[in-house]
């Protein structure tokens, strides 16, 4: 099977930095270490409330890290204008609510806000490849394609974080979603809640071209080291794809 791109989300390095209000640990340094250890890209989510990643972190990753940035953002005027300025190669549109702990569900593209279509068109015009974080629902996937997205990111949270006895059914839903994405001519990414135990099932899906992993990876690196954690994920994914 083909290589699975692995984008490391460094948001929670910024969470730790912000806990003490200083400059350490630095998410850009984490991005550098992750890429040196075999990550194919870096993911950052610039939230409206700037609770972890800040504007300057994104600017620095664009300037200092050669690996592609997957820029997660809400479809708002502020974020589209920011993306037009820094021109990340990839952008993933996510829903955002101030009170949530993390991105709680996929974007509902069957009921898109008035700005979504324009946001996608503007990002594409700026040379950004647009992905939308959605549930593995064929109707959502077709709607994402109709809106002009080039990729979707399947929300793996219900599969990865739900009860173990529901995993087989959730995995079947994700597989059907990946097949629907391919049929709609979309690239298929996946992410949310993945860890050493759950990533292999996702990596075995041939339609999935990229995974994005953050919270478990950054947390596990407290015990194992960031480079070692990235290398272990890489080995699990490569084994799952028979590489
Ligand atoms: N993909 C998207 C769109 C996300 O919003 C997140 C969480 O920030 C992730 C992937 C990564 O999820 P996790 O941090 O649980 O690995």
mmCIF file of C-alpha atoms and ligand atoms in Angstrom:
data_model
loop_
_atom_site.group_PDB
_atom_site.id
_atom_site.type_symbol
_atom_site.label_atom_id
_atom_site.label_comp_id
_atom_site.label_asym_id
_atom_site.label_seq_id
_atom_site.Cartn_x
_atom_site.Cartn_y
_atom_site.Cartn_z
ATOM 1 C CA UNK A 1 0.000 0.000 0.000
ATOM 2 C CA UNK A 2 1.118 3.589 -0.490
ATOM 3 C CA UNK A 3 2.808 5.687 2.186
ATOM 4 C CA UNK A 4 0.423 7.243 4.716
ATOM 5 C CA UNK A 5 1.221 10.887 5.388
ATOM 6 C CA UNK A 6 1.483 11.638 9.085
ATOM 7 C CA UNK A 7 0.862 15.179 10.241
ATOM 8 C CA UNK A 8 1.766 15.953 13.845
ATOM 9 C CA UNK A 9 -0.505 18.401 15.647
ATOM 10 C CA UNK A 10 1.581 20.544 18.022
ATOM 11 C CA UNK A 11 -1.298 22.543 19.561
ATOM 12 C CA UNK A 12 -0.794 21.056 23.014
ATOM 13 C CA UNK A 13 2.851 22.014 23.156
ATOM 14 C CA UNK A 14 1.475 25.556 23.040
ATOM 15 C CA UNK A 15 -1.057 24.627 25.749
ATOM 16 C CA UNK A 16 1.855 23.762 28.053
ATOM 17 C CA UNK A 17 3.754 26.905 27.111
ATOM 18 C CA UNK A 18 0.752 29.105 27.775
ATOM 19 C CA UNK A 19 0.199 27.501 31.198
ATOM 20 C CA UNK A 20 3.184 29.516 32.463
ATOM 21 C CA UNK A 21 2.939 32.453 30.107
ATOM 22 C CA UNK A 22 6.496 32.145 28.790
ATOM 23 C CA UNK A 23 8.118 30.835 25.622
ATOM 24 C CA UNK A 24 8.831 27.223 26.664
ATOM 25 C CA UNK A 25 8.027 24.629 25.404
ATOM 26 C CA UNK A 26 7.969 26.014 21.875
ATOM 27 C CA UNK A 27 5.548 24.426 19.355
ATOM 28 C CA UNK A 28 7.850 25.363 16.455
ATOM 29 C CA UNK A 29 10.720 23.462 18.071
ATOM 30 C CA UNK A 30 8.335 20.518 18.582
ATOM 31 C CA UNK A 31 7.414 20.692 14.886
ATOM 32 C CA UNK A 32 11.100 20.602 13.980
ATOM 33 C CA UNK A 33 11.737 17.515 16.141
ATOM 34 C CA UNK A 34 8.617 15.748 14.811
ATOM 35 C CA UNK A 35 9.662 16.307 11.196
ATOM 36 C CA UNK A 36 13.228 15.153 11.920
ATOM 37 C CA UNK A 37 11.734 11.979 13.442
ATOM 38 C CA UNK A 38 9.706 11.210 10.310
ATOM 39 C CA UNK A 39 6.507 13.254 10.402
ATOM 40 C CA UNK A 40 5.408 14.318 6.906
ATOM 41 C CA UNK A 41 3.740 17.509 8.033
ATOM 42 C CA UNK A 42 2.702 19.747 10.888
ATOM 43 C CA UNK A 43 -0.837 20.607 11.977
ATOM 44 C CA UNK A 44 -1.758 23.741 13.911
ATOM 45 C CA UNK A 45 -5.226 24.949 14.875
ATOM 46 C CA UNK A 46 -5.383 28.708 15.359
ATOM 47 C CA UNK A 47 -8.491 29.040 17.464
ATOM 48 C CA UNK A 48 -10.520 32.201 17.635
ATOM 49 C CA UNK A 49 -9.694 32.518 21.375
ATOM 50 C CA UNK A 50 -5.942 31.747 20.800
ATOM 51 C CA UNK A 51 -6.052 29.320 23.709
ATOM 52 C CA UNK A 52 -3.012 27.411 22.448
ATOM 53 C CA UNK A 53 -1.467 28.276 19.053
ATOM 54 C CA UNK A 54 -0.917 31.975 18.393
ATOM 55 C CA UNK A 55 -0.552 33.856 15.116
ATOM 56 C CA UNK A 56 3.225 34.092 15.494
ATOM 57 C CA UNK A 57 3.572 30.289 15.928
ATOM 58 C CA UNK A 58 1.886 29.743 12.571
ATOM 59 C CA UNK A 59 4.003 32.415 10.875
ATOM 60 C CA UNK A 60 7.161 30.847 12.292
ATOM 61 C CA UNK A 61 6.272 27.322 11.176
ATOM 62 C CA UNK A 62 5.663 28.641 7.674
ATOM 63 C CA UNK A 63 9.013 30.443 7.692
ATOM 64 C CA UNK A 64 11.162 27.862 9.479
ATOM 65 C CA UNK A 65 9.778 24.377 8.782
ATOM 66 C CA UNK A 66 10.008 22.950 5.270
ATOM 67 C CA UNK A 67 7.368 20.235 5.812
ATOM 68 C CA UNK A 68 3.829 21.221 4.781
ATOM 69 C CA UNK A 69 1.586 22.956 7.284
ATOM 70 C CA UNK A 70 -1.967 21.697 7.644
ATOM 71 C CA UNK A 71 -3.666 24.802 9.015
ATOM 72 C CA UNK A 72 -6.871 24.063 10.940
ATOM 73 C CA UNK A 73 -9.287 26.944 11.182
ATOM 74 C CA UNK A 74 -12.906 27.945 11.492
ATOM 75 C CA UNK A 75 -14.480 29.374 8.335
ATOM 76 C CA UNK A 76 -14.526 32.991 9.516
ATOM 77 C CA UNK A 77 -13.475 36.202 7.784
ATOM 78 C CA UNK A 78 -10.586 36.660 10.240
ATOM 79 C CA UNK A 79 -9.165 33.186 9.618
ATOM 80 C CA UNK A 80 -9.629 33.269 5.845
ATOM 81 C CA UNK A 81 -7.771 36.604 5.738
ATOM 82 C CA UNK A 82 -4.985 35.108 7.889
ATOM 83 C CA UNK A 83 -4.712 32.046 5.613
ATOM 84 C CA UNK A 84 -4.663 34.265 2.509
ATOM 85 C CA UNK A 85 -1.666 36.038 4.034
ATOM 86 C CA UNK A 86 0.375 33.022 5.163
ATOM 87 C CA UNK A 87 -0.781 30.680 2.355
ATOM 88 C CA UNK A 88 -0.450 27.260 3.992
ATOM 89 C CA UNK A 89 -0.343 24.399 1.475
ATOM 90 C CA UNK A 90 -3.280 22.736 3.251
ATOM 91 C CA UNK A 91 -6.147 24.069 5.242
ATOM 92 C CA UNK A 92 -8.700 22.056 7.206
ATOM 93 C CA UNK A 93 -11.991 23.766 8.020
ATOM 94 C CA UNK A 94 -13.365 22.800 11.416
ATOM 95 C CA UNK A 95 -16.352 23.867 13.497
ATOM 96 C CA UNK A 96 -15.451 25.928 16.543
ATOM 97 C CA UNK A 97 -17.355 26.753 19.690
ATOM 98 C CA UNK A 98 -15.787 28.783 22.441
ATOM 99 C CA UNK A 99 -16.894 26.535 25.302
ATOM 100 C CA UNK A 100 -15.702 23.214 23.843
ATOM 101 C CA UNK A 101 -12.572 21.445 25.124
ATOM 102 C CA UNK A 102 -11.620 20.319 21.629
ATOM 103 C CA UNK A 103 -13.265 20.102 18.198
ATOM 104 C CA UNK A 104 -16.381 18.176 19.177
ATOM 105 C CA UNK A 105 -17.915 17.086 15.901
ATOM 106 C CA UNK A 106 -17.517 17.476 12.200
ATOM 107 C CA UNK A 107 -18.603 20.549 10.297
ATOM 108 C CA UNK A 108 -22.225 20.178 9.140
ATOM 109 C CA UNK A 109 -21.865 20.887 5.431
ATOM 110 C CA UNK A 110 -25.474 19.916 4.752
ATOM 111 C CA UNK A 111 -26.403 23.124 6.598
ATOM 112 C CA UNK A 112 -23.422 25.331 5.698
ATOM 113 C CA UNK A 113 -23.168 28.816 7.132
ATOM 114 C CA UNK A 114 -23.530 31.642 4.584
ATOM 115 C CA UNK A 115 -19.752 32.207 4.461
ATOM 116 C CA UNK A 116 -18.520 28.630 3.899
ATOM 117 C CA UNK A 117 -18.676 28.476 0.111
ATOM 118 C CA UNK A 118 -16.972 31.859 -0.205
ATOM 119 C CA UNK A 119 -14.308 30.819 2.309
ATOM 120 C CA UNK A 120 -13.484 27.698 0.279
ATOM 121 C CA UNK A 121 -13.355 29.668 -2.981
ATOM 122 C CA UNK A 122 -11.068 32.323 -1.466
ATOM 123 C CA UNK A 123 -8.712 29.750 0.033
ATOM 124 C CA UNK A 124 -8.486 27.882 -3.271
ATOM 125 C CA UNK A 125 -7.783 31.130 -5.088
ATOM 126 C CA UNK A 126 -4.892 31.709 -2.655
ATOM 127 C CA UNK A 127 -3.447 28.327 -3.671
ATOM 128 C CA UNK A 128 -4.517 26.503 -0.502
ATOM 129 C CA UNK A 129 -5.804 22.930 -0.798
ATOM 130 C CA UNK A 130 -8.999 22.813 1.235
ATOM 131 C CA UNK A 131 -10.142 19.944 3.398
ATOM 132 C CA UNK A 132 -13.270 19.809 5.581
ATOM 133 C CA UNK A 133 -13.463 17.929 8.881
ATOM 134 C CA UNK A 134 -16.716 15.949 8.711
ATOM 135 C CA UNK A 135 -18.509 12.869 9.953
ATOM 136 C CA UNK A 136 -18.305 9.732 7.807
ATOM 137 C CA UNK A 137 -21.765 10.298 6.356
ATOM 138 C CA UNK A 138 -22.104 9.885 2.568
ATOM 139 C CA UNK A 139 -24.462 12.888 2.340
ATOM 140 C CA UNK A 140 -21.946 15.112 4.161
ATOM 141 C CA UNK A 141 -19.141 13.848 1.917
ATOM 142 C CA UNK A 142 -21.056 14.607 -1.293
ATOM 143 C CA UNK A 143 -21.956 18.046 0.058
ATOM 144 C CA UNK A 144 -18.274 18.737 0.835
ATOM 145 C CA UNK A 145 -17.379 17.929 -2.777
ATOM 146 C CA UNK A 146 -20.209 20.125 -4.073
ATOM 147 C CA UNK A 147 -18.909 23.036 -1.972
ATOM 148 C CA UNK A 148 -15.545 22.827 -3.723
ATOM 149 C CA UNK A 149 -13.405 21.058 -1.106
ATOM 150 C CA UNK A 150 -10.544 18.967 -2.465
ATOM 151 C CA UNK A 151 -10.298 16.703 0.584
ATOM 152 C CA UNK A 152 -12.216 15.655 3.650
ATOM 153 C CA UNK A 153 -10.884 14.700 7.043
ATOM 154 C CA UNK A 154 -12.970 11.919 8.536
ATOM 155 C CA UNK A 155 -13.727 12.473 12.222
ATOM 156 C CA UNK A 156 -12.347 9.383 13.959
ATOM 157 C CA UNK A 157 -13.334 10.487 17.487
ATOM 158 C CA UNK A 158 -16.440 8.327 17.890
ATOM 159 C CA UNK A 159 -14.489 5.271 16.750
ATOM 160 C CA UNK A 160 -11.346 5.963 18.773
ATOM 161 C CA UNK A 161 -12.844 7.317 21.984
ATOM 162 C CA UNK A 162 -16.156 5.446 22.150
ATOM 163 C CA UNK A 163 -16.822 2.093 23.866
ATOM 164 C CA UNK A 164 -14.635 -0.754 22.578
ATOM 165 C CA UNK A 165 -17.747 -2.848 21.803
ATOM 166 C CA UNK A 166 -18.870 -0.203 19.290
ATOM 167 C CA UNK A 167 -15.536 -0.030 17.479
ATOM 168 C CA UNK A 168 -16.290 -2.559 14.722
ATOM 169 C CA UNK A 169 -19.469 -0.704 13.757
ATOM 170 C CA UNK A 170 -17.730 2.666 13.879
ATOM 171 C CA UNK A 171 -14.880 1.331 11.768
ATOM 172 C CA UNK A 172 -17.344 0.052 9.159
ATOM 173 C CA UNK A 173 -18.871 3.547 9.061
ATOM 174 C CA UNK A 174 -15.416 5.097 8.526
ATOM 175 C CA UNK A 175 -14.586 2.593 5.766
ATOM 176 C CA UNK A 176 -17.820 3.432 3.947
ATOM 177 C CA UNK A 177 -16.985 7.125 4.344
ATOM 178 C CA UNK A 178 -13.509 6.651 2.901
ATOM 179 C CA UNK A 179 -14.959 4.793 -0.091
ATOM 180 C CA UNK A 180 -17.551 7.559 -0.587
ATOM 181 C CA UNK A 181 -14.802 10.197 -0.499
ATOM 182 C CA UNK A 182 -12.861 8.375 -3.181
ATOM 183 C CA UNK A 183 -15.990 7.979 -5.315
ATOM 184 C CA UNK A 184 -16.620 11.731 -4.979
ATOM 185 C CA UNK A 185 -13.060 12.459 -6.183
ATOM 186 C CA UNK A 186 -11.886 13.732 -2.785
ATOM 187 C CA UNK A 187 -8.682 12.998 -0.946
ATOM 188 C CA UNK A 188 -9.439 11.320 2.368
ATOM 189 C CA UNK A 189 -7.676 12.324 5.580
ATOM 190 C CA UNK A 190 -8.567 11.131 9.082
ATOM 191 C CA UNK A 191 -8.017 12.215 12.637
ATOM 192 C CA UNK A 192 -9.124 12.874 16.180
ATOM 193 C CA UNK A 193 -8.495 10.824 19.292
ATOM 194 C CA UNK A 194 -6.068 8.383 17.635
ATOM 195 C CA UNK A 195 -3.454 6.551 19.697
ATOM 196 C CA UNK A 196 -1.101 3.567 19.370
ATOM 197 C CA UNK A 197 -4.052 1.149 19.672
ATOM 198 C CA UNK A 198 -6.454 2.763 17.232
ATOM 199 C CA UNK A 199 -4.267 4.140 14.438
ATOM 200 C CA UNK A 200 -3.570 0.794 12.708
ATOM 201 C CA UNK A 201 -7.224 0.217 11.727
ATOM 202 C CA UNK A 202 -7.259 3.643 10.096
ATOM 203 C CA UNK A 203 -3.880 3.123 8.411
ATOM 204 C CA UNK A 204 -5.186 -0.119 6.869
ATOM 205 C CA UNK A 205 -7.793 1.833 4.888
ATOM 206 C CA UNK A 206 -6.198 2.343 1.423
ATOM 207 C CA UNK A 207 -8.279 5.456 0.635
ATOM 208 C CA UNK A 208 -6.880 7.332 3.636
ATOM 209 C CA UNK A 209 -3.868 9.363 2.518
ATOM 210 C CA UNK A 210 -3.110 11.312 5.702
ATOM 211 C CA UNK A 211 -3.693 11.135 9.457
ATOM 212 C CA UNK A 212 -3.415 14.005 11.894
ATOM 213 C CA UNK A 213 -2.577 13.184 15.508
ATOM 214 C CA UNK A 214 -2.095 15.516 18.465
ATOM 215 C CA UNK A 215 -3.260 15.035 22.038
ATOM 216 C CA UNK A 216 -2.161 11.440 22.659
ATOM 217 C CA UNK A 217 1.106 11.957 20.778
ATOM 218 C CA UNK A 218 2.128 15.078 22.701
ATOM 219 C CA UNK A 219 1.029 13.520 26.019
ATOM 220 C CA UNK A 220 2.844 10.237 25.369
ATOM 221 C CA UNK A 221 6.002 12.158 24.505
ATOM 222 C CA UNK A 222 6.189 13.257 28.177
ATOM 223 C CA UNK A 223 7.026 9.628 28.968
ATOM 224 C CA UNK A 224 8.761 8.515 25.787
ATOM 225 C CA UNK A 225 10.185 11.625 24.141
ATOM 226 C CA UNK A 226 8.695 13.346 21.086
ATOM 227 C CA UNK A 227 11.042 11.844 18.499
ATOM 228 C CA UNK A 228 10.539 8.303 19.841
ATOM 229 C CA UNK A 229 6.751 8.728 19.933
ATOM 230 C CA UNK A 230 6.680 9.919 16.312
ATOM 231 C CA UNK A 231 8.911 7.010 15.252
ATOM 232 C CA UNK A 232 6.669 4.479 17.035
ATOM 233 C CA UNK A 233 3.556 5.869 15.331
ATOM 234 C CA UNK A 234 5.403 5.757 11.996
ATOM 235 C CA UNK A 235 6.339 2.091 12.560
ATOM 236 C CA UNK A 236 2.737 1.132 13.473
ATOM 237 C CA UNK A 237 1.373 2.869 10.358
ATOM 238 C CA UNK A 238 3.999 1.370 8.048
ATOM 239 C CA UNK A 239 3.341 -2.126 9.417
ATOM 240 C CA UNK A 240 -0.421 -1.641 8.940
ATOM 241 C CA UNK A 241 0.168 -0.679 5.290
ATOM 242 C CA UNK A 242 2.739 -3.439 4.705
ATOM 243 C CA UNK A 243 5.491 -0.970 3.879
HETATM 244 N N1 LIG B 1 -8.132 16.648 13.245
HETATM 245 C C1 LIG B 1 -8.877 17.720 13.600
HETATM 246 C C2 LIG B 1 -9.693 18.380 12.556
HETATM 247 C C3 LIG B 1 -8.852 18.202 14.929
HETATM 248 O O1 LIG B 1 -9.584 19.281 15.258
HETATM 249 C C4 LIG B 1 -8.029 17.560 15.874
HETATM 250 C C5 LIG B 1 -7.983 18.055 17.273
HETATM 251 O O2 LIG B 1 -7.406 19.307 17.311
HETATM 252 C C6 LIG B 1 -7.257 16.453 15.432
HETATM 253 C C7 LIG B 1 -7.349 16.015 14.129
HETATM 254 C C8 LIG B 1 -6.316 15.754 16.341
HETATM 255 O O3 LIG B 1 -7.015 15.133 17.371
HETATM 256 P P1 LIG B 1 -6.217 14.648 18.637
HETATM 257 O O4 LIG B 1 -5.606 15.850 19.271
HETATM 258 O O5 LIG B 1 -7.280 14.009 19.468
HETATM 259 O O6 LIG B 1 -5.182 13.659 18.138
#
